[in-house]
Amino acid sequence: MQWRDTLERYGQVTRLLHWGMAAILLWQITGMALRLVLGRTPLMAFWVGTHQSVGTVLLLLILLRLLWAWINRGRRPAQPRSWAGRAARLGHGALYGLMLLIPSLALLRAFGNGRGYAFFGHQVVPRGGPRIDWMSAPADLLHGRLAWLLLALILGHVLMVVLHHFIWRDGTLRRMAGRMRGRMADCQDQISG
Ligand code: HEM
Ligand code: HEM
């Protein structure tokens, strides 16, 4: 099993973080989008009730993912030096930046807006404290807006993957999905075959 990344494909840990976070982000953003459409139904109360805790888990996961990206620097599939490669690097960088900024600002607000903060039912900051403006104002202004921007970038990212896979057929999707056998396994097959 290939745990670490190679120049040909992403390893198991990167894939787990990528697809796991994609699923959790889907839960997080869909919940808020449905709340806007459906209002406060009992299902939405449960779904939205998980938002702060799930968002905090996403913050921990992105810190782990950044650390893993740093550990694997220089041994990940490289983007070409063309304008398209630069755009892909910029796009991935923006996704990382937003995944870090969005929950960080929200958590800062949760610690400073006096409404208290609970993590999966465990009260971390009690309700009723003073509202601290510098901790609350950035998220009031930016949290929702940046989250919708993240959704737009994710949709653009998925569209690019679809184009790579079905139009250009250049194996981009196989670097993040599909079989994990690397060059070594291919060489061994050739030797034994
Ligand atoms: C990556 C993680 C997160 C994403 C993608 C995300 C996404 C969103 C979205 C899409 C909205 C709806 C905005 C609107 O109604 O226009 C929202 C609102 C909200 N989120 Fe998050 N969120 C995340 C993390 C967090 C965390 C960690 C907290 C608190 C600790 C939090 C607290 C809130 C609150 C209180 C609102 C309602 C007020 C507002 O719109 O700013 N979120 N979030
Ligand atoms: C159905 C949804 C998704 C698909 C099909 C998909 C597919 C892919 C593929 C094929 C790659 C490899 C690209 C390459 O090597 O050039 C990739 C990389 C990447 N994707 Fe996604 N992705 C999806 C969702 C997401 C989401 C929700 C995020 C985060 C907001 C995300 C963030 C990234 C990042 C940052 C990379 C660069 C590699 C890394 O550092 O993890 N993707 N994705």
Short mmCIF file of C-alpha atoms and ligand atoms in Angstrom, two decimals:
data_model
loop_
_atom_site.label_atom_id
_atom_site.label_comp_id
_atom_site.label_asym_id
_atom_site.label_seq_id
_atom_site.Cartn_x
_atom_site.Cartn_y
_atom_site.Cartn_z
CA MET A 1 0.00 0.00 0.00
CA GLN A 2 1.35 3.43 -1.01
CA TRP A 3 0.86 5.78 1.98
CA ARG A 4 2.96 8.70 0.79
CA ASP A 5 2.60 10.66 -2.44
CA THR A 6 4.78 10.00 -5.47
CA LEU A 7 5.48 12.06 -8.59
CA GLU A 8 2.91 9.89 -10.45
CA ARG A 9 -0.02 9.80 -8.01
CA TYR A 10 -1.30 10.87 -4.62
CA GLY A 11 -0.89 8.32 -1.79
CA GLN A 12 -3.56 6.88 0.55
CA VAL A 13 -3.28 9.58 3.23
CA THR A 14 -3.70 12.46 0.75
CA ARG A 15 -6.61 10.65 -0.88
CA LEU A 16 -8.32 9.99 2.46
CA LEU A 17 -7.94 13.66 3.43
CA HIS A 18 -9.08 14.87 -0.02
CA TRP A 19 -12.21 12.70 -0.36
CA GLY A 20 -13.06 12.74 3.36
CA MET A 21 -12.93 16.53 3.50
CA ALA A 22 -14.88 16.79 0.22
CA ALA A 23 -17.70 14.72 1.78
CA ILE A 24 -17.70 16.70 5.05
CA LEU A 25 -17.65 20.03 3.15
CA LEU A 26 -20.64 18.80 1.14
CA TRP A 27 -22.52 18.16 4.40
CA GLN A 28 -21.47 21.55 5.79
CA ILE A 29 -22.37 23.71 2.78
CA THR A 30 -25.50 21.75 1.73
CA GLY A 31 -26.89 22.17 5.26
CA MET A 32 -26.53 25.94 5.12
CA ALA A 33 -27.86 26.14 1.53
CA LEU A 34 -30.96 24.06 2.44
CA ARG A 35 -31.53 26.21 5.54
CA LEU A 36 -31.72 29.25 3.27
CA VAL A 37 -34.23 27.48 0.99
CA LEU A 38 -36.35 25.49 3.50
CA GLY A 39 -36.10 27.68 6.62
CA ARG A 40 -36.03 26.22 10.14
CA THR A 41 -37.60 22.74 9.83
CA PRO A 42 -36.75 20.06 12.49
CA LEU A 43 -34.40 18.29 10.01
CA MET A 44 -32.63 21.58 9.33
CA ALA A 45 -32.38 22.30 13.09
CA PHE A 46 -30.45 19.02 13.50
CA TRP A 47 -28.33 19.58 10.38
CA VAL A 48 -27.49 23.21 11.19
CA GLY A 49 -26.99 22.18 14.84
CA THR A 50 -23.90 20.20 13.76
CA HIS A 51 -22.44 23.16 11.81
CA GLN A 52 -20.09 24.61 14.44
CA SER A 53 -18.68 21.24 15.56
CA VAL A 54 -18.31 19.83 12.02
CA GLY A 55 -16.70 23.15 10.96
CA THR A 56 -14.20 22.79 13.82
CA VAL A 57 -13.38 19.23 12.69
CA LEU A 58 -12.77 20.65 9.18
CA LEU A 59 -10.35 23.19 10.66
CA LEU A 60 -8.39 20.41 12.40
CA LEU A 61 -8.36 18.35 9.19
CA ILE A 62 -7.06 21.21 7.03
CA LEU A 63 -4.22 21.79 9.52
CA LEU A 64 -3.37 18.09 9.22
CA ARG A 65 -3.64 18.30 5.41
CA LEU A 66 -1.31 21.31 5.24
CA LEU A 67 1.22 19.47 7.40
CA TRP A 68 0.93 16.37 5.16
CA ALA A 69 1.34 18.53 2.02
CA TRP A 70 4.53 19.99 3.55
CA ILE A 71 5.87 16.53 4.48
CA ASN A 72 5.24 15.42 0.86
CA ARG A 73 6.62 18.56 -0.79
CA GLY A 74 8.68 17.75 -3.87
CA ARG A 75 7.18 14.26 -4.17
CA ARG A 76 3.63 15.02 -5.41
CA PRO A 77 2.35 15.00 -8.98
CA ALA A 78 3.73 18.27 -10.38
CA GLN A 79 1.69 20.70 -12.47
CA PRO A 80 3.14 21.62 -15.89
CA ARG A 81 4.92 24.99 -16.24
CA SER A 82 2.24 26.23 -18.67
CA TRP A 83 -0.45 28.85 -17.88
CA ALA A 84 -2.87 25.96 -17.23
CA GLY A 85 -0.46 24.46 -14.69
CA ARG A 86 -0.08 27.84 -12.99
CA ALA A 87 -3.88 28.25 -12.90
CA ALA A 88 -4.23 24.79 -11.30
CA ARG A 89 -1.62 25.67 -8.64
CA LEU A 90 -3.37 28.98 -7.96
CA GLY A 91 -6.77 27.24 -7.76
CA HIS A 92 -5.52 24.59 -5.32
CA GLY A 93 -3.81 27.32 -3.26
CA ALA A 94 -7.07 29.30 -3.10
CA LEU A 95 -8.97 26.17 -1.98
CA TYR A 96 -6.40 25.62 0.81
CA GLY A 97 -6.54 29.31 1.85
CA LEU A 98 -10.34 29.35 2.06
CA MET A 99 -10.52 25.99 3.87
CA LEU A 100 -8.23 27.50 6.52
CA LEU A 101 -9.69 31.02 6.71
CA ILE A 102 -13.44 30.22 6.75
CA PRO A 103 -13.52 28.06 9.92
CA SER A 104 -10.74 30.08 11.63
CA LEU A 105 -12.72 33.33 11.39
CA ALA A 106 -15.90 31.57 12.54
CA LEU A 107 -14.16 29.99 15.53
CA LEU A 108 -12.66 33.35 16.51
CA ARG A 109 -16.17 34.82 16.43
CA ALA A 110 -17.61 31.90 18.41
CA PHE A 111 -15.04 32.54 21.15
CA GLY A 112 -15.73 36.27 21.25
CA ASN A 113 -19.40 37.00 20.48
CA GLY A 114 -20.88 36.12 23.87
CA ARG A 115 -23.19 33.37 22.52
CA GLY A 116 -20.97 30.58 23.78
CA TYR A 117 -19.43 27.67 21.87
CA ALA A 118 -20.06 23.93 22.21
CA PHE A 119 -18.14 21.09 20.51
CA PHE A 120 -20.48 18.09 19.96
CA GLY A 121 -22.47 18.95 23.09
CA HIS A 122 -19.44 19.75 25.25
CA GLN A 123 -19.68 23.44 26.30
CA VAL A 124 -16.25 24.97 25.67
CA VAL A 125 -17.12 28.67 26.04
CA PRO A 126 -20.13 29.47 28.27
CA ARG A 127 -22.94 31.70 26.98
CA GLY A 128 -23.35 35.26 28.24
CA GLY A 129 -19.82 36.66 27.97
CA PRO A 130 -19.16 40.11 26.52
CA ARG A 131 -19.18 40.61 22.72
CA ILE A 132 -15.64 41.44 21.63
CA ASP A 133 -15.84 43.40 18.38
CA TRP A 134 -12.44 42.58 16.84
CA MET A 135 -13.15 38.85 17.29
CA SER A 136 -16.69 38.94 15.87
CA ALA A 137 -16.60 41.55 13.08
CA PRO A 138 -14.35 39.69 10.57
CA ALA A 139 -16.58 36.59 10.50
CA ASP A 140 -19.78 38.69 10.47
CA LEU A 141 -18.46 40.34 7.32
CA LEU A 142 -16.68 37.45 5.62
CA HIS A 143 -17.63 33.96 6.87
CA GLY A 144 -20.74 33.45 4.72
CA ARG A 145 -19.36 35.31 1.68
CA LEU A 146 -16.10 33.32 1.66
CA ALA A 147 -18.02 30.05 2.13
CA TRP A 148 -20.09 30.76 -1.03
CA LEU A 149 -16.88 31.70 -2.85
CA LEU A 150 -15.41 28.33 -1.74
CA LEU A 151 -18.47 26.58 -3.17
CA ALA A 152 -17.97 28.38 -6.50
CA LEU A 153 -14.27 27.37 -6.58
CA ILE A 154 -15.16 23.75 -5.74
CA LEU A 155 -17.64 23.67 -8.63
CA GLY A 156 -14.94 25.11 -10.94
CA HIS A 157 -12.45 22.50 -9.63
CA VAL A 158 -14.89 19.63 -10.31
CA LEU A 159 -15.66 21.04 -13.78
CA MET A 160 -11.92 21.09 -14.60
CA VAL A 161 -11.55 17.48 -13.42
CA VAL A 162 -14.49 16.47 -15.66
CA LEU A 163 -12.88 18.24 -18.65
CA HIS A 164 -9.50 16.56 -17.94
CA HIS A 165 -11.15 13.16 -17.64
CA PHE A 166 -13.66 13.13 -20.49
CA ILE A 167 -12.31 15.67 -23.01
CA TRP A 168 -8.51 15.77 -22.65
CA ARG A 169 -8.26 12.18 -21.24
CA ASP A 170 -4.89 12.93 -19.60
CA GLY A 171 -5.21 10.73 -16.49
CA THR A 172 -5.56 13.63 -14.01
CA LEU A 173 -8.37 11.89 -12.09
CA ARG A 174 -6.29 8.71 -11.78
CA ARG A 175 -3.74 10.66 -9.68
CA MET A 176 -6.39 11.16 -6.94
CA ALA A 177 -8.59 8.07 -7.56
CA GLY A 178 -8.27 4.64 -9.13
CA ARG A 179 -5.60 1.99 -8.60
CA MET A 180 -2.64 2.73 -6.35
CA ARG A 181 0.02 0.65 -8.11
CA GLY A 182 3.11 2.69 -8.79
CA ARG A 183 6.00 2.42 -11.25
CA MET A 184 7.77 -0.13 -9.03
CA ALA A 185 4.78 -2.52 -9.23
CA ASP A 186 4.56 -1.99 -13.00
CA CYS A 187 8.30 -2.76 -13.37
CA GLN A 188 7.99 -5.89 -11.18
CA ASP A 189 5.08 -7.06 -13.38
CA GLN A 190 7.24 -6.60 -16.48
CA ILE A 191 10.16 -8.50 -14.89
CA SER A 192 8.03 -11.42 -13.67
CA GLY A 193 5.85 -11.43 -16.84
C1 HEM B 1 -14.93 24.99 6.40
C2 HEM B 1 -15.83 25.15 7.35
C3 HEM B 1 -17.10 25.92 7.19
C4 HEM B 1 -17.87 26.16 6.09
C5 HEM B 1 -17.61 25.69 4.65
C6 HEM B 1 -18.99 26.98 6.51
C7 HEM B 1 -20.00 27.41 5.67
C8 HEM B 1 -21.03 28.26 6.03
C9 HEM B 1 -22.06 28.72 5.14
C10 HEM B 1 -22.21 28.37 3.67
C11 HEM B 1 -22.86 29.53 5.87
C12 HEM B 1 -24.14 30.25 5.37
C13 HEM B 1 -23.87 31.70 5.03
C14 HEM B 1 -25.16 32.42 4.66
O1 HEM B 1 -26.20 32.18 5.29
O2 HEM B 1 -25.09 33.22 3.70
C15 HEM B 1 -22.35 29.58 7.22
C16 HEM B 1 -22.90 30.31 8.27
C17 HEM B 1 -22.49 30.23 9.57
N1 HEM B 1 -21.43 29.48 10.07
FE1 HEM B 1 -20.17 28.35 8.94
N2 HEM B 1 -18.89 27.20 7.86
C18 HEM B 1 -17.76 26.58 8.31
C19 HEM B 1 -17.29 26.55 9.61
C20 HEM B 1 -17.92 27.16 10.68
C21 HEM B 1 -17.44 27.13 12.06
C22 HEM B 1 -16.15 26.42 12.53
C23 HEM B 1 -18.34 27.83 12.80
C24 HEM B 1 -18.34 28.15 14.29
C25 HEM B 1 -17.46 27.69 15.15
C26 HEM B 1 -19.37 28.33 11.90
C27 HEM B 1 -20.44 29.12 12.29
C28 HEM B 1 -21.35 29.67 11.42
C29 HEM B 1 -22.42 30.58 11.84
C30 HEM B 1 -22.67 31.08 13.27
C31 HEM B 1 -23.12 30.93 10.67
C32 HEM B 1 -24.34 31.89 10.56
C33 HEM B 1 -23.84 33.33 10.54
C34 HEM B 1 -23.04 33.69 9.27
O3 HEM B 1 -23.56 33.55 8.16
O4 HEM B 1 -21.86 34.09 9.42
N3 HEM B 1 -19.07 27.90 10.62
N4 HEM B 1 -21.23 28.79 7.28
C1 HEM B 2 -16.31 15.49 -6.64
C2 HEM B 2 -15.45 16.34 -6.12
C3 HEM B 2 -13.98 16.39 -6.45
C4 HEM B 2 -13.26 15.78 -7.44
C5 HEM B 2 -13.76 14.87 -8.56
C6 HEM B 2 -11.86 16.15 -7.24
C7 HEM B 2 -10.81 15.70 -7.99
C8 HEM B 2 -9.48 16.03 -7.81
C9 HEM B 2 -8.36 15.53 -8.58
C10 HEM B 2 -8.46 14.55 -9.74
C11 HEM B 2 -7.23 16.09 -8.11
C12 HEM B 2 -5.79 15.89 -8.65
C13 HEM B 2 -5.50 17.08 -9.53
C14 HEM B 2 -4.09 17.14 -10.03
O1 HEM B 2 -3.23 16.35 -9.60
O2 HEM B 2 -3.83 18.03 -10.86
C15 HEM B 2 -7.61 16.96 -7.03
C16 HEM B 2 -6.72 17.71 -6.29
C17 HEM B 2 -7.10 18.61 -5.32
N1 HEM B 2 -8.39 18.84 -4.88
FE1 HEM B 2 -10.08 17.92 -5.52
N2 HEM B 2 -11.78 17.00 -6.17
C18 HEM B 2 -13.05 17.16 -5.66
C19 HEM B 2 -13.40 17.92 -4.58
C20 HEM B 2 -12.54 18.75 -3.91
C21 HEM B 2 -12.92 19.60 -2.81
C22 HEM B 2 -14.32 19.69 -2.19
C23 HEM B 2 -11.79 20.26 -2.42
C24 HEM B 2 -11.62 21.26 -1.31
C25 HEM B 2 -12.30 22.32 -1.14
C26 HEM B 2 -10.70 19.84 -3.27
C27 HEM B 2 -9.39 20.30 -3.20
C28 HEM B 2 -8.32 19.82 -3.90
C29 HEM B 2 -6.94 20.22 -3.72
C30 HEM B 2 -6.44 21.29 -2.74
C31 HEM B 2 -6.17 19.45 -4.59
C32 HEM B 2 -4.62 19.44 -4.74
C33 HEM B 2 -4.10 18.22 -4.06
C34 HEM B 2 -4.13 18.35 -2.56
O3 HEM B 2 -3.33 19.15 -2.03
O4 HEM B 2 -4.95 17.66 -1.91
N3 HEM B 2 -11.18 18.91 -4.16
N4 HEM B 2 -8.98 16.91 -6.87
#
